[in-house]
Amino acid sequence: MYIALMEKGLKYILYITAILLTIGGLSTCKKPYNPPAITANYNYLVVEGLININDSTFINLSRTVSIASVSTTKPELKAIITIESNQGASYALKEVGKGLYVAPSYNLSAANQYRLRIKTTTGSTYTSDFVETKITPPIDSIIREMKPDGLHININTHDPKNTTRYYRWDYSEAWQFTSFFESHATAENAATSPLFAGYGIAVVPRKDDIYHCWGGDTSATILINSTAGLSQDVLSDQPITFVASGAEKLSVRYSINIRQYALTQDAYNFWTLLKKNTEQLGSIFDSQPSASVGNFHNINNPNEPVIGFMSVCSVSQTRIYIDHTALPYSYINDYINNRSYNKYTCVLDTLAVYNMLLTSYDELSNFIVSYPHSPQTPVEIIKPFNPLTLAGSASGALTPCVDCTLRGKNVKPAFWQ
């Protein structure tokens, strides 16, 4: 998340720079100039995640890439990562692939301080500062506010001990949805179907489900707040996310899992600066970008920047489900009226009768011949294929209107209720 957010802010700065350079070069011919920020490849280590004292710990390691690079990610592989306590104990993380390292729940004591130690394959060792452990209070409630423009999701939380003060949230969404048309037919290649061997491609009953699917997404903005200026450690109606009334997310069933983290003041300052650098650079009146100083250090090279801030806390989380029947009818009406995929209008087309001896003369064969990369997908068999007459017919529609797996998976998530 850090690297994506920081690149967003840097790209904005470079975009403005490019415009100014272009304007300056309109009146005269100049050699192309690539600013050092575009061509430089600093290869800095990026550490994402936190030490979770009451559940599994997930740490992502990656390296920064240059703005001009084709690749947007560069995972750090085969590193050795351990959690260390200020009492001398050590706990290992296991690499699971693509720069992700995981530790099971070690039930760490909240009375201790902890840090992360990272040793890379190049021999460099990085450590975070020892950080106090924060106990995160529970989320009191999730508020579903249904307004004409859509669903606003907020939360209430508080700490009766008045010790948290600094908060961060993120969330993961999941939703059940369907394609516009339910397909009961598919195109089958004679090469894989002995029944139609010698007859080319035919439309047959569909066995797989491309009508019912589940989609998912995660938060992409930094959500933080503080009660440091308040007499009571209470947050009410804290905004988390918004879903537009006509969104596919709300068409069948929607779920959101909100996670809450207690921060130290240093961690809160880090996230505040990162938010300013990545989300508040829209005009000349916004804050000027500045370095986000984390709490990681390369013990072999103290001058090397390391991106990331390691927090230690328990995590509170709450999941809710919202059925479309609990939403205003206007939401469903907006969804139906706006329902189109990839700028295509979903219309069921009664396709011409196809004949395998005349594959170049009819509409249905034209899209079946290029299956499965065709622009259309069969929906219903009107007249089954007859090997004697080599003919049959079917209805069809544009593939994005029929195949929900283009936007999700047809396997229900394990947590889904």
mmCIF file of C-alpha atoms in Angstrom, residues 50-196:
data_model
loop_
_atom_site.group_PDB
_atom_site.id
_atom_site.type_symbol
_atom_site.label_atom_id
_atom_site.label_comp_id
_atom_site.label_asym_id
_atom_site.label_seq_id
_atom_site.Cartn_x
_atom_site.Cartn_y
_atom_site.Cartn_z
ATOM 1 C CA LEU A 50 2.010 -4.591 11.469
ATOM 2 C CA ILE A 51 2.738 -6.920 14.361
ATOM 3 C CA ASN A 52 -0.612 -8.315 15.504
ATOM 4 C CA ILE A 53 -0.416 -9.524 19.091
ATOM 5 C CA ASN A 54 -3.705 -11.467 19.071
ATOM 6 C CA ASP A 55 -3.793 -13.006 15.580
ATOM 7 C CA SER A 56 -1.628 -13.810 12.554
ATOM 8 C CA THR A 57 0.929 -11.246 11.412
ATOM 9 C CA PHE A 58 1.278 -10.455 7.701
ATOM 10 C CA ILE A 59 4.273 -8.533 6.330
ATOM 11 C CA ASN A 60 4.757 -7.544 2.676
ATOM 12 C CA LEU A 61 8.268 -6.764 1.461
ATOM 13 C CA SER A 62 8.995 -5.080 -1.854
ATOM 14 C CA ARG A 63 11.377 -2.648 -3.525
ATOM 15 C CA THR A 64 10.671 0.704 -5.098
ATOM 16 C CA VAL A 65 10.757 0.885 -8.882
ATOM 17 C CA SER A 66 11.472 3.840 -11.105
ATOM 18 C CA ILE A 67 8.580 5.830 -12.555
ATOM 19 C CA ALA A 68 9.679 4.813 -16.044
ATOM 20 C CA SER A 69 9.683 1.103 -15.200
ATOM 21 C CA VAL A 70 7.192 -1.183 -16.941
ATOM 22 C CA SER A 71 6.832 -3.241 -13.779
ATOM 23 C CA THR A 72 4.876 -1.673 -10.905
ATOM 24 C CA THR A 73 5.883 -4.182 -8.229
ATOM 25 C CA LYS A 74 9.152 -5.765 -7.198
ATOM 26 C CA PRO A 75 8.687 -8.204 -4.302
ATOM 27 C CA GLU A 76 11.588 -8.861 -1.940
ATOM 28 C CA LEU A 77 12.050 -12.629 -1.881
ATOM 29 C CA LYS A 78 13.835 -15.091 0.410
ATOM 30 C CA ALA A 79 14.286 -12.650 3.269
ATOM 31 C CA ILE A 80 14.539 -13.837 6.865
ATOM 32 C CA ILE A 81 12.068 -11.998 9.123
ATOM 33 C CA THR A 82 11.688 -12.276 12.881
ATOM 34 C CA ILE A 83 9.676 -10.477 15.548
ATOM 35 C CA GLU A 84 11.844 -9.524 18.526
ATOM 36 C CA SER A 85 10.700 -8.471 21.994
ATOM 37 C CA ASN A 86 12.577 -6.151 24.330
ATOM 38 C CA GLN A 87 12.807 -9.152 26.680
ATOM 39 C CA GLY A 88 14.989 -11.098 24.234
ATOM 40 C CA ALA A 89 12.397 -13.456 22.734
ATOM 41 C CA SER A 90 12.282 -14.040 18.970
ATOM 42 C CA TYR A 91 9.455 -15.267 16.697
ATOM 43 C CA ALA A 92 9.912 -16.339 13.063
ATOM 44 C CA LEU A 93 7.807 -15.478 10.009
ATOM 45 C CA LYS A 94 7.447 -17.829 7.044
ATOM 46 C CA GLU A 95 7.633 -16.762 3.404
ATOM 47 C CA VAL A 96 4.530 -17.781 1.439
ATOM 48 C CA GLY A 97 5.356 -16.172 -1.915
ATOM 49 C CA LYS A 98 5.402 -12.884 -3.844
ATOM 50 C CA GLY A 99 6.998 -10.966 -0.984
ATOM 51 C CA LEU A 100 4.430 -12.006 1.641
ATOM 52 C CA TYR A 101 5.626 -13.314 5.008
ATOM 53 C CA VAL A 102 3.297 -14.734 7.670
ATOM 54 C CA ALA A 103 3.501 -15.630 11.347
ATOM 55 C CA PRO A 104 0.820 -17.519 13.287
ATOM 56 C CA SER A 105 -0.714 -16.029 16.404
ATOM 57 C CA TYR A 106 2.022 -16.073 19.044
ATOM 58 C CA ASN A 107 -0.233 -14.486 21.715
ATOM 59 C CA LEU A 108 2.346 -11.796 22.373
ATOM 60 C CA SER A 109 2.246 -10.050 25.748
ATOM 61 C CA ALA A 110 0.893 -6.518 25.632
ATOM 62 C CA ALA A 111 3.327 -5.588 28.427
ATOM 63 C CA ASN A 112 6.346 -5.872 26.111
ATOM 64 C CA GLN A 113 7.707 -3.825 23.247
ATOM 65 C CA TYR A 114 8.439 -5.410 19.881
ATOM 66 C CA ARG A 115 10.292 -4.749 16.660
ATOM 67 C CA LEU A 116 10.803 -6.400 13.279
ATOM 68 C CA ARG A 117 14.165 -7.668 12.039
ATOM 69 C CA ILE A 118 14.677 -8.293 8.309
ATOM 70 C CA LYS A 119 17.735 -9.866 6.680
ATOM 71 C CA THR A 120 17.802 -9.827 2.862
ATOM 72 C CA THR A 121 19.669 -12.086 0.459
ATOM 73 C CA THR A 122 22.165 -9.261 -0.171
ATOM 74 C CA GLY A 123 23.287 -9.448 3.450
ATOM 75 C CA SER A 124 21.645 -6.198 4.562
ATOM 76 C CA THR A 125 19.832 -6.184 7.895
ATOM 77 C CA TYR A 126 16.943 -3.854 8.657
ATOM 78 C CA THR A 127 15.255 -3.319 12.008
ATOM 79 C CA SER A 128 12.359 -1.196 13.183
ATOM 80 C CA ASP A 129 12.443 0.657 16.486
ATOM 81 C CA PHE A 130 11.056 -1.103 19.540
ATOM 82 C CA VAL A 131 7.439 0.059 19.747
ATOM 83 C CA GLU A 132 4.988 -0.015 22.630
ATOM 84 C CA THR A 133 2.033 -2.348 22.258
ATOM 85 C CA LYS A 134 -1.394 -0.756 21.857
ATOM 86 C CA ILE A 135 -4.656 -2.474 22.735
ATOM 87 C CA THR A 136 -7.299 -1.598 20.147
ATOM 88 C CA PRO A 137 -10.818 -1.050 21.506
ATOM 89 C CA PRO A 138 -13.684 -2.808 19.734
ATOM 90 C CA ILE A 139 -15.801 -1.213 17.024
ATOM 91 C CA ASP A 140 -19.024 -0.299 18.781
ATOM 92 C CA SER A 141 -21.252 -0.356 15.718
ATOM 93 C CA ILE A 142 -21.326 -0.042 11.941
ATOM 94 C CA ILE A 143 -23.805 2.539 10.657
ATOM 95 C CA ARG A 144 -25.555 2.014 7.319
ATOM 96 C CA GLU A 145 -26.835 5.375 6.116
ATOM 97 C CA MET A 146 -28.938 5.118 2.969
ATOM 98 C CA LYS A 147 -29.042 8.385 1.066
ATOM 99 C CA PRO A 148 -30.329 9.082 -2.461
ATOM 100 C CA ASP A 149 -26.798 8.958 -3.889
ATOM 101 C CA GLY A 150 -25.954 5.637 -2.270
ATOM 102 C CA LEU A 151 -24.896 3.730 0.832
ATOM 103 C CA HIS A 152 -22.691 5.566 3.345
ATOM 104 C CA ILE A 153 -20.909 3.295 5.821
ATOM 105 C CA ASN A 154 -19.644 4.828 9.059
ATOM 106 C CA ILE A 155 -18.564 3.441 12.436
ATOM 107 C CA ASN A 156 -18.818 4.331 16.110
ATOM 108 C CA THR A 157 -16.006 3.516 18.510
ATOM 109 C CA HIS A 158 -14.644 4.633 21.877
ATOM 110 C CA ASP A 159 -12.059 3.810 24.507
ATOM 111 C CA PRO A 160 -13.456 4.095 28.048
ATOM 112 C CA LYS A 161 -9.868 4.295 29.381
ATOM 113 C CA ASN A 162 -9.106 7.327 27.179
ATOM 114 C CA THR A 163 -5.763 5.792 26.167
ATOM 115 C CA THR A 164 -6.126 5.062 22.450
ATOM 116 C CA ARG A 165 -6.581 8.535 20.962
ATOM 117 C CA TYR A 166 -5.090 7.665 17.563
ATOM 118 C CA TYR A 167 -6.951 5.361 15.151
ATOM 119 C CA ARG A 168 -6.561 3.815 11.714
ATOM 120 C CA TRP A 169 -8.967 1.682 9.669
ATOM 121 C CA ASP A 170 -8.953 -0.399 6.542
ATOM 122 C CA TYR A 171 -11.526 -2.731 5.074
ATOM 123 C CA SER A 172 -12.190 -5.511 2.607
ATOM 124 C CA GLU A 173 -15.386 -5.726 0.562
ATOM 125 C CA ALA A 174 -17.106 -8.722 -0.987
ATOM 126 C CA TRP A 175 -20.325 -8.886 -2.948
ATOM 127 C CA GLN A 176 -22.503 -11.409 -4.682
ATOM 128 C CA PHE A 177 -23.768 -10.519 -8.132
ATOM 129 C CA THR A 178 -25.104 -12.042 -11.319
ATOM 130 C CA SER A 179 -24.569 -11.463 -14.998
ATOM 131 C CA PHE A 180 -27.329 -9.784 -16.978
ATOM 132 C CA PHE A 181 -28.347 -13.002 -18.742
ATOM 133 C CA GLU A 182 -28.125 -16.538 -17.381
ATOM 134 C CA SER A 183 -26.471 -18.811 -19.909
ATOM 135 C CA HIS A 184 -27.637 -22.401 -20.263
ATOM 136 C CA ALA A 185 -25.640 -23.040 -23.417
ATOM 137 C CA THR A 186 -22.019 -23.058 -24.492
ATOM 138 C CA ALA A 187 -19.998 -23.557 -27.644
ATOM 139 C CA GLU A 188 -18.185 -26.883 -27.762
ATOM 140 C CA ASN A 189 -15.242 -27.651 -29.987
ATOM 141 C CA ALA A 190 -15.346 -30.876 -31.963
ATOM 142 C CA ALA A 191 -11.717 -31.485 -31.068
ATOM 143 C CA THR A 192 -12.735 -32.054 -27.437
ATOM 144 C CA SER A 193 -16.186 -33.509 -28.072
ATOM 145 C CA PRO A 194 -16.433 -36.964 -29.697
ATOM 146 C CA LEU A 195 -20.192 -36.461 -30.087
ATOM 147 C CA PHE A 196 -19.660 -33.721 -32.646
#
